[in-house]
Coordinates of C-alpha atoms in Angstrom, one line a residue:
X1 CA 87.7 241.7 226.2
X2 CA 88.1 238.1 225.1
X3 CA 91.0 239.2 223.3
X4 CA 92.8 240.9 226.1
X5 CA 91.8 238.2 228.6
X6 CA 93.6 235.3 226.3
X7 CA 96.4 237.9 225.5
X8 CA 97.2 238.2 229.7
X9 CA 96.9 233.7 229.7
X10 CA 99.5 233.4 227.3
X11 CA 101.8 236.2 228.6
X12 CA 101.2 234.4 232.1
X13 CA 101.9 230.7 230.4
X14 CA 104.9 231.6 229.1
X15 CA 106.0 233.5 232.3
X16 CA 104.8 230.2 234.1
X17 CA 106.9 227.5 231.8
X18 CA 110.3 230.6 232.2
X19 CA 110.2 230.5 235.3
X20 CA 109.9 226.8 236.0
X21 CA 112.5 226.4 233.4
X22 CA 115.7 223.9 235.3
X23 CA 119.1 225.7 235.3
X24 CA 121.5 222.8 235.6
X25 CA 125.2 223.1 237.1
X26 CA 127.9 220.8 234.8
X27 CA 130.7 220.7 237.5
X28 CA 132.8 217.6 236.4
X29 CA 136.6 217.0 235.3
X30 CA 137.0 219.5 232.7
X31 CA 134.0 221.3 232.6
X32 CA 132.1 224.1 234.8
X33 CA 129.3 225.5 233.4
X34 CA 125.4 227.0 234.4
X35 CA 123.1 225.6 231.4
X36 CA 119.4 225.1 230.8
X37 CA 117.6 221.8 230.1
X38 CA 118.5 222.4 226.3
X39 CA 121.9 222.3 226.9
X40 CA 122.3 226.1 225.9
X41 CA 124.9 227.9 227.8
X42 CA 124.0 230.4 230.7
X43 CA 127.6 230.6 232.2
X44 CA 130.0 228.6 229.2
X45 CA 132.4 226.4 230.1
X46 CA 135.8 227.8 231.3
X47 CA 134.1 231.0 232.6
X48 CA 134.3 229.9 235.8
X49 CA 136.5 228.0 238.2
X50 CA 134.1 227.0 240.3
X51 CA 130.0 227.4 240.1
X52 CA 127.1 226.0 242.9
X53 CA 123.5 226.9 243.1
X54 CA 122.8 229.2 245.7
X55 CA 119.0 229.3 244.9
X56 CA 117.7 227.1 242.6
X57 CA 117.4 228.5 239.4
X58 CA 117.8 231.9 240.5
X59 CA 121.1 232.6 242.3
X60 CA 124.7 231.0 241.7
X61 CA 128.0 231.4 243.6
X62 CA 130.7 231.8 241.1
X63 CA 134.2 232.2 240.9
X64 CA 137.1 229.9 242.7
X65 CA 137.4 228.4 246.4
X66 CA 137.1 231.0 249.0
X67 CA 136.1 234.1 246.4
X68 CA 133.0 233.8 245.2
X69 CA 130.4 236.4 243.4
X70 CA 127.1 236.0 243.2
X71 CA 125.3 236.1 240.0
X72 CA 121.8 235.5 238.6
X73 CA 120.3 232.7 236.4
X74 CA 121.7 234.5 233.2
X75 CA 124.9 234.5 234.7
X76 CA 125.3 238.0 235.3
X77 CA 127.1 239.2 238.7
X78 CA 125.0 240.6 241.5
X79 CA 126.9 243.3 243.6
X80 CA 130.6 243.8 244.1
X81 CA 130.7 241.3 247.6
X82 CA 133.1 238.5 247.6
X83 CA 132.7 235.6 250.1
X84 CA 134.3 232.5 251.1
X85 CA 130.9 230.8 251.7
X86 CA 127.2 231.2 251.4
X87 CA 123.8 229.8 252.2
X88 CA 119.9 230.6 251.5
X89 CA 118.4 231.1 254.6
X90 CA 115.0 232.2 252.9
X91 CA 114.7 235.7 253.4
X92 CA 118.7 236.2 253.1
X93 CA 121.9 234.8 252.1
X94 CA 124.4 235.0 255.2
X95 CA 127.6 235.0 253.5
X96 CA 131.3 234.6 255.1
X97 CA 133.8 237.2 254.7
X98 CA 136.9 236.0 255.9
X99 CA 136.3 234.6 259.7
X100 CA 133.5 237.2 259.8
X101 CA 129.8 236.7 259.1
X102 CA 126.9 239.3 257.2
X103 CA 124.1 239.1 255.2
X104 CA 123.3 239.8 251.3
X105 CA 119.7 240.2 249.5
X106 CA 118.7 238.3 246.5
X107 CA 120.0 241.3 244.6
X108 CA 123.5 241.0 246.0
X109 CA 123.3 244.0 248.2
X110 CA 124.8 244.0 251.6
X111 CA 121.9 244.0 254.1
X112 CA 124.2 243.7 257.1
X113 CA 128.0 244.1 257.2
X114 CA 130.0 241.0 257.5
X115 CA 130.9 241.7 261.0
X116 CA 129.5 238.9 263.4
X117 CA 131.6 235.7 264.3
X118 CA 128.0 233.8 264.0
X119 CA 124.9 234.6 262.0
X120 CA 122.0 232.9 261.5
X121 CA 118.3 234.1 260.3
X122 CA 115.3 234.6 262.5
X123 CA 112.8 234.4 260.3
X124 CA 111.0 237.6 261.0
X125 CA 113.6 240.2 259.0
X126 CA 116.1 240.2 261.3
X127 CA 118.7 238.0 262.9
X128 CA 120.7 235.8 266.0
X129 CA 124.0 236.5 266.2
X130 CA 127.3 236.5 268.3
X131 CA 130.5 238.5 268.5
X132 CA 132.9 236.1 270.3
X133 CA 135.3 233.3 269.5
X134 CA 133.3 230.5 269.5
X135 CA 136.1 228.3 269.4
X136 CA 137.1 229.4 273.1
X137 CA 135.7 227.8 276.1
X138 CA 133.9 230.9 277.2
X139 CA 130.1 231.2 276.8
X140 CA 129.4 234.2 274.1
X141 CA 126.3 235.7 274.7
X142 CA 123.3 236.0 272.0
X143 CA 122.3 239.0 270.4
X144 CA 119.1 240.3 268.4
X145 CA 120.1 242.0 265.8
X146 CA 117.1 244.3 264.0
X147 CA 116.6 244.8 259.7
X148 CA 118.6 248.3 260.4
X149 CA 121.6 246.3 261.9
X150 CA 121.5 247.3 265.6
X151 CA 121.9 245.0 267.9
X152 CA 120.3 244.2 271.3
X153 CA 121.3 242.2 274.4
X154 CA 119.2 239.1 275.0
X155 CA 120.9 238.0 278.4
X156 CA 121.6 234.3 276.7
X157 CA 125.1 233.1 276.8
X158 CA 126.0 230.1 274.9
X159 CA 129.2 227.9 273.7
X160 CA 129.1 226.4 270.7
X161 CA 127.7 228.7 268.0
X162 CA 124.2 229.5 266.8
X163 CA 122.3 226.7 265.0
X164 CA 119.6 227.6 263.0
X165 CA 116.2 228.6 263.9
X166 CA 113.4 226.4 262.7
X167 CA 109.2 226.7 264.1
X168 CA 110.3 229.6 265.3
X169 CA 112.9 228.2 267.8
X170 CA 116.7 227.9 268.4
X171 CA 118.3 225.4 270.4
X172 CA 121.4 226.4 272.6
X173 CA 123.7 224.9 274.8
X174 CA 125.2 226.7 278.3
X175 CA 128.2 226.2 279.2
X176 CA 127.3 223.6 281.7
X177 CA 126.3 221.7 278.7
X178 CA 122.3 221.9 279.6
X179 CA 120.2 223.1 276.5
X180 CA 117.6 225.4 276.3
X181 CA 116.1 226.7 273.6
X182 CA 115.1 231.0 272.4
X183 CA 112.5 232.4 270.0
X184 CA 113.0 234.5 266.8
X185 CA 113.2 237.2 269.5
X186 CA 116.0 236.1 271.6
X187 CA 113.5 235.1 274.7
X188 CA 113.9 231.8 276.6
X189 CA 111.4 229.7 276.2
X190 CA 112.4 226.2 277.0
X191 CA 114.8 226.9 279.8
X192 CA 118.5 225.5 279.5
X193 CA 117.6 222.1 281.8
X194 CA 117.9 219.5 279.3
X195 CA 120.7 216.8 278.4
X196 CA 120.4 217.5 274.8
X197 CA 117.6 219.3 272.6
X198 CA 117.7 218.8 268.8
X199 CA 116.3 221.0 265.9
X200 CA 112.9 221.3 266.3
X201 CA 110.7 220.2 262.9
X202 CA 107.1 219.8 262.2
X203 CA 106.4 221.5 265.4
X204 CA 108.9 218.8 267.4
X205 CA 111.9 218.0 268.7
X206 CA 114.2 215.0 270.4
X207 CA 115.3 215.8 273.6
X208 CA 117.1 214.2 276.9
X209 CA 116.9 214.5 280.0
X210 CA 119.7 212.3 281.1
X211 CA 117.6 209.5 282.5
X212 CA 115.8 209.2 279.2
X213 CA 115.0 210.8 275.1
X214 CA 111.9 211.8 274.5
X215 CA 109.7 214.1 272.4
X216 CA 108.5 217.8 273.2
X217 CA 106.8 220.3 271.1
X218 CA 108.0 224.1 270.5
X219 CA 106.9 225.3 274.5
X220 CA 108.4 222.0 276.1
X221 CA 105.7 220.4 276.6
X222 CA 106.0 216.6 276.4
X223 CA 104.8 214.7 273.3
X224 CA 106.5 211.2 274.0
X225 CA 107.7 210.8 277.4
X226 CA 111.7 210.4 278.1
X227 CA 111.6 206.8 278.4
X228 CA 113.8 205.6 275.8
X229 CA 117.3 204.7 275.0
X230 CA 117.1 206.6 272.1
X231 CA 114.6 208.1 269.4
X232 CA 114.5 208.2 265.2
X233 CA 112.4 210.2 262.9
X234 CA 111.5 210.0 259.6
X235 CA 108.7 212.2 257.5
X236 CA 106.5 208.9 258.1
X237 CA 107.4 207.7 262.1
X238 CA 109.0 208.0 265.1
X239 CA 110.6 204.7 266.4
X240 CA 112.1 204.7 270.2
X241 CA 114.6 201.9 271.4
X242 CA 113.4 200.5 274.9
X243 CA 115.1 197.3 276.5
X244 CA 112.5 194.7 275.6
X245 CA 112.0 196.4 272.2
X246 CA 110.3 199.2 269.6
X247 CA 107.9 201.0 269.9
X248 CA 106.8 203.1 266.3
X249 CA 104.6 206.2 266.8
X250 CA 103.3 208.5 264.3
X251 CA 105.3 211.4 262.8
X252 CA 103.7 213.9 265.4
X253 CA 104.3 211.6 268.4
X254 CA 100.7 211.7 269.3
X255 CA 99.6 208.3 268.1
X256 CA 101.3 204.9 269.4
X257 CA 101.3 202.4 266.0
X258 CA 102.9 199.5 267.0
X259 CA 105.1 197.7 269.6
X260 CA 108.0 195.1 268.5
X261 CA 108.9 193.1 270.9
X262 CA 112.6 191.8 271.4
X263 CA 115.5 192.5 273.0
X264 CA 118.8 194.1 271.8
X265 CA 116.7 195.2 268.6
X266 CA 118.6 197.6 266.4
X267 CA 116.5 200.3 263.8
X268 CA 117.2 202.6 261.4
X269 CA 114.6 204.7 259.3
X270 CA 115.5 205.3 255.1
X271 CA 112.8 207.0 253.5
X272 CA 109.7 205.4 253.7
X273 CA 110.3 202.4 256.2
X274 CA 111.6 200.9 259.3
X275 CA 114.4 198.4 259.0
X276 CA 115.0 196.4 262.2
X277 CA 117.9 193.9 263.0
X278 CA 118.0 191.3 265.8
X279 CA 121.5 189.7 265.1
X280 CA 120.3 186.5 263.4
X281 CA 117.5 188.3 261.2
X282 CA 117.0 191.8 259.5
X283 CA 113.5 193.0 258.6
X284 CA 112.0 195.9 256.7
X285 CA 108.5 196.9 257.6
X286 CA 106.5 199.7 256.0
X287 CA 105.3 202.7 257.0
X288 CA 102.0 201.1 257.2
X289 CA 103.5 198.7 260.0
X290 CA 103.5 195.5 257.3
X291 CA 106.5 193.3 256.8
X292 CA 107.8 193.9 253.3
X293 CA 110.8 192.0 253.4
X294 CA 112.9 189.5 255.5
X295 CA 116.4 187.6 255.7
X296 CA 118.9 186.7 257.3
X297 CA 121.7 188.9 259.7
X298 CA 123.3 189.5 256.4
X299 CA 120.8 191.2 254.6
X300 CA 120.8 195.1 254.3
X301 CA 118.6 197.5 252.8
X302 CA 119.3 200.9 251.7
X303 CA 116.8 203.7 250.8
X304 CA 116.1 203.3 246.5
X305 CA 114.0 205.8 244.5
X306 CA 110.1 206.5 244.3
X307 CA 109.4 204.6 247.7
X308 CA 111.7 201.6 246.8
X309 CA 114.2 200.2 248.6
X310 CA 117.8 198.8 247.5
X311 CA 118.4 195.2 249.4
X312 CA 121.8 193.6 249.4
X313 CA 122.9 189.9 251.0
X314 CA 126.7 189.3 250.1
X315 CA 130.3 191.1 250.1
X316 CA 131.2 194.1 248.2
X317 CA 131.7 193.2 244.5
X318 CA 129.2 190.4 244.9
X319 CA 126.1 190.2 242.0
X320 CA 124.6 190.8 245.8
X321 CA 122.0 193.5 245.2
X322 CA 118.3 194.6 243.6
X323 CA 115.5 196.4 243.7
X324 CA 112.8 196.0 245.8
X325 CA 109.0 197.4 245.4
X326 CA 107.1 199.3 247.7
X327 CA 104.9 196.1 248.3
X328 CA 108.4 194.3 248.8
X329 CA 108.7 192.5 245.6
X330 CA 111.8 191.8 243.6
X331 CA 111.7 194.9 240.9
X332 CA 115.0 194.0 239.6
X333 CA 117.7 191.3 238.4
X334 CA 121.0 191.2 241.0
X335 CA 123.8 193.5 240.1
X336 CA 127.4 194.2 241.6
X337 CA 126.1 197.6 242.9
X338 CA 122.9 199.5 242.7
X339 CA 122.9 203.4 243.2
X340 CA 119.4 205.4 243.3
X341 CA 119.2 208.8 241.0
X342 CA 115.8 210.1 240.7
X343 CA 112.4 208.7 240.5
X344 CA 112.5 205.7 238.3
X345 CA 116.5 205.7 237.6
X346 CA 119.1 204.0 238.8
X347 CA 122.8 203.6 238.2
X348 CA 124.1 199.9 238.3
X349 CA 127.7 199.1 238.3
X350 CA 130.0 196.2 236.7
X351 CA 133.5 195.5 238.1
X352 CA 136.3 192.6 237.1
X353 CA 137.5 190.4 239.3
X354 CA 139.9 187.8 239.9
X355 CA 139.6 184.0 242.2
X356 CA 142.8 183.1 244.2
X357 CA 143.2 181.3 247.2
X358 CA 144.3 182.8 250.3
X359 CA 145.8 180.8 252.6
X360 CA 145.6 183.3 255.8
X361 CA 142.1 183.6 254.9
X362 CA 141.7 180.3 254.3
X363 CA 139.3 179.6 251.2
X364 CA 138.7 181.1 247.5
X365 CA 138.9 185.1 247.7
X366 CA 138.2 187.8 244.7
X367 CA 140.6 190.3 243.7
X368 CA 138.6 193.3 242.3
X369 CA 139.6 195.4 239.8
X370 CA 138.7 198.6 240.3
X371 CA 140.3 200.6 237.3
X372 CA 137.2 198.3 235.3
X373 CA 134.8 199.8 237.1
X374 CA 132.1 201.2 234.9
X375 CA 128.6 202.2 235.8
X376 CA 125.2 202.0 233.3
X377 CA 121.4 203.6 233.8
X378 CA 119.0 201.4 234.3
X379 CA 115.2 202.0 235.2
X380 CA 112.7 201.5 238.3
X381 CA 112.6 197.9 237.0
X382 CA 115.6 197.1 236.7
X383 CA 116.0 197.6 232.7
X384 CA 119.4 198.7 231.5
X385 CA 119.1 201.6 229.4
X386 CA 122.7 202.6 228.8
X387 CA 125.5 199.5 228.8
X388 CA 128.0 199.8 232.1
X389 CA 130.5 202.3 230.3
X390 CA 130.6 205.6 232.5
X391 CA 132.7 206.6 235.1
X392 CA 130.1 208.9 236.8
X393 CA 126.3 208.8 236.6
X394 CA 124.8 212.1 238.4
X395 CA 121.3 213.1 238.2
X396 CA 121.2 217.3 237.8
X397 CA 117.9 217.5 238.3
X398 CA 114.8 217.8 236.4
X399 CA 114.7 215.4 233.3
X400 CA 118.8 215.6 233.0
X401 CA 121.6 213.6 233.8
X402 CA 125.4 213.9 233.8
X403 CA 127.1 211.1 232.4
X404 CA 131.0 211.1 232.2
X405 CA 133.2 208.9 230.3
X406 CA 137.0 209.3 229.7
X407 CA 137.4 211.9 227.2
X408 CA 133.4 213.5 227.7
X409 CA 131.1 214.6 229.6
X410 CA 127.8 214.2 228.6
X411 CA 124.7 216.4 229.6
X412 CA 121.4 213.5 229.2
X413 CA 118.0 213.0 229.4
X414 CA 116.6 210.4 231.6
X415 CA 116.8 207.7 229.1
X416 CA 120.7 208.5 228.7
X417 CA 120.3 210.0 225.2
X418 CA 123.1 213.0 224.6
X419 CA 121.7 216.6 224.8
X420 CA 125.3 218.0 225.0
X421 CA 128.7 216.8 224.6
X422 CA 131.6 218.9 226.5
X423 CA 135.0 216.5 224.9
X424 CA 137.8 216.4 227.4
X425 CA 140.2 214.4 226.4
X426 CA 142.1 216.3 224.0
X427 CA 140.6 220.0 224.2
X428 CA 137.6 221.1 226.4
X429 CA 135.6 222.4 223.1
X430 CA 131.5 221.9 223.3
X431 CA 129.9 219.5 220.9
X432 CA 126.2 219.8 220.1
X433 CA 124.8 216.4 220.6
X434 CA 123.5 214.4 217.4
X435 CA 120.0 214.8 216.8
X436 CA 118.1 212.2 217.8
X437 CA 120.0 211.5 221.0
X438 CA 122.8 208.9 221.0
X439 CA 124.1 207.2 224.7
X440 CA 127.5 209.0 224.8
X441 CA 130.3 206.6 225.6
X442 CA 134.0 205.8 227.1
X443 CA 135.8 204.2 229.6
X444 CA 137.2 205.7 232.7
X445 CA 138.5 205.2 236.0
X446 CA 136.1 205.1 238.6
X447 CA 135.6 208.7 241.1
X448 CA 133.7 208.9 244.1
X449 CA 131.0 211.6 243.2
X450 CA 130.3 214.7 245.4
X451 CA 126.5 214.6 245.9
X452 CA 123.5 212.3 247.0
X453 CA 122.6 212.0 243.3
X454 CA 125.7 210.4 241.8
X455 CA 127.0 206.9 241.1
X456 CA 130.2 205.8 243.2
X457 CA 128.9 207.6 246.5
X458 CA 127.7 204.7 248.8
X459 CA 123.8 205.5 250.5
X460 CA 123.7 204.8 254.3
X461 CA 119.9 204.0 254.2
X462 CA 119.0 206.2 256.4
X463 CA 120.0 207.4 260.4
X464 CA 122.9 205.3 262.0
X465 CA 121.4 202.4 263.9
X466 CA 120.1 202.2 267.6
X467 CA 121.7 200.1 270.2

């Protein structure tokens, strides 16, 4: 029995550590390919035009723009369907088909026929959907549609498309431009008398009246009263905008935490704190309500990694920016340009420039060269771990990183040792990377990445601020 019982942990182990395993997409100039953490190929390079996770580790679109297959983790094809666009929805994958809308299963069967001008899921095995232009000005009504693809009238008209349904609820607009919002059932349930009603989340959503915004949970009722200019949430607050100043509830709306006084107070929320600006002073405050950090109108503060926070007091180019701790200490020297990548890793940029004098301007300006710009890893505290020599820094997820240089791209673990070398400047022929891991390296022009994770994409810090 012992035997058998340790037999079924390891068999359940090893299921445990393959199934966790990361998949990793390497889309960069000269190379597309699906690999695991190893570097090993699931999809080799040149396969594929184009490749994006559908699923995480399970599903991948495949193909090139506008006809895509779906295939598994092991890069086999799923079905014979081709669409022009997907997305997980949970219990499906509504795919396009041309200007039409259906929905596929994870094994890339067709569970309903592409056939709807909007589709979204309800959550409960079936769906929302409409059959008119939704580019017109004419309300379309909203239809139920069941797990056996019949559909059923709900009586709802709405312009503007379907948005999707979250807690169980589905905002919609009427054509008089008054929201409402339905159930996974296509029932009314908040009826259409409101200014403007978000997505709901965590049981909540902003709404407006027209005299005021305000908070109300998934049956209207009122959580924070429509009294203010405006509202911003975050996973740790609510902040409203009032005249004299801010007010900062809990993320539920139920508790009152602070009031800031001050008029013409501006806020925005980045992930894991309230930054506030008056005109002559910006200030971050934590969740906890305490002041972390303060300067003048010209400081800024973007959202970092881990609960830190990227501050920034001069012009682009500038050594103008570093790291700051959760308790609002200085975690790093100043650099040209910080960009967050994961937990504990950053990329940090270096750039030439030049001093002349501009008359019109009237005083010493810089001249930046922006063909030297070149981009290194660095840590949580500001240590460099790579020199400033990449073009693009992405994080891919898990403990890997894509680094690209002129003639590579590089597949890297977090301290920026190579795993896998793809060379790109003569031939696009995979190297194995040396053992023991060296930094791969190479100049490059600098390109604006395509997601959150990557160097050269500029972070907001958060929700646009609140007059």
């Amino acid at each position: 029995m012992r035997y058998w019982l340790a037999v079924l942990l390891l068999a359940l182990l090893l299921t445990g550590g393959a199934l966790s395993e990361e998949l990793l997409c390497v889309v960069a100039p000269g190379v597309t390919a699906l690999v695991d953490e190893s570097g090993a190929d699931r999809i080799p390079n040149g396969t594929y035009e184009e490749i994006f996770a559908v699923r995480e580790g399970e599903l991948y679109a495949v193909g090139r723009r506008s006809e895509y297959r779906l295939c598994d983790g092991e890069g086999r094809l799923l079905g014979e369907t081709e669409f022009s666009m997907i997305c997980d929805e949970g219990d499906c994958l509504v795919y396009r088909d041309g200007a039409l809308y259906g929905a596929l299963n994870a094994r890339g069967e067709v569970v309903l026929e592409a056939a709807w001008s909007q589709l979204t899921s309800s959550g409960t095995g079936g769906w929302l959907a409409m059959e008119g232009d939704i580019l017109d000005d004419q309300p379309d009504e909203i239809l139920v549609v069941d797990a056996a693809g019949e559909a059923r009238s709900t009586g709802v008209h709405a312009v503007g498309g379907l948005s999707p349904v979250s807690d169980g609820r589905m905002p919609y607009m009427t054509s008089g431009g008054l929201y409402g919002a339905i159930d996974a059932g296509g029932r009314v349930v908040i009826a259409p008398r409101l200014r403007y009603l978000g997505a709901f989340s965590g049981g909540a959503a902003i709404f407006s009246d027209g005299e005021g915004t305000g908070l109300m949970d998934v049956d209207g009722r009122e959580l924070i009263p429509p009294k203010y200019a405006c509202l911003l949430r975050s996973a740790g607050m609510i902040v409203g905008a009032r005249e004299d100043g801010l007010d900062v509830f809990s993320p539920d709306g139920h508790a009152l935490r602070a009031s800031l006084p001050g008029r013409g107070l501006e806020a925005s929320l980045p992930e894991g704190g309230l930054i506030v600006r008056d005109g002559a002073q910006t200030r971050l405050y934590g969740e906890d309500g305490a002041l972390m950090l303060q300067g003048d109108a010209g400081l800024t503060v973007a959202p970092g990694a881990a609960g830190q926070f990227i501050a920034s007091d001069g012009a682009w180019g500038e050594a103008c920016q570093w790291l700051v701790n959760p308790d609002g200490s200085a975690a790093s020297d100043r650099r040209q340009r910080i960009l967050p990548l994961c937990p504990g890793r950053y990329a940090w940029m270096e750039m030439d420039g030049s001093e002349y004098y501009s008359a019109e301007l009237g005083g010493i300006q810089t001249s930046w060269d922006y063909g030297s710009l070149r981009y290194g890893l660095m840590d949580g505290g500001g240590v460099p771990l790579t020199a400033a020599e990449y073009r693009e820094i992405r994080w891919l997820g898990g403990e890997r990183l894509l680094m690209v240089s002129e003639d590579a791209v590089c597949l890297a673990d977090l301290n920026g040792a190579t795993v896998r070398t793809w060379v790109t400047s003569e031939e696009e022929t995979p190297v194995d990377g040396a053992a023991g891991g060296e930094s791969p390296a190479g100049n490059a022009a600098s390109r604006e990445a395509d997601d959150g994770g990557a160097a050269g994409r500029e972070r907001s810090g958060g929700e646009e601020p609140m007059d």
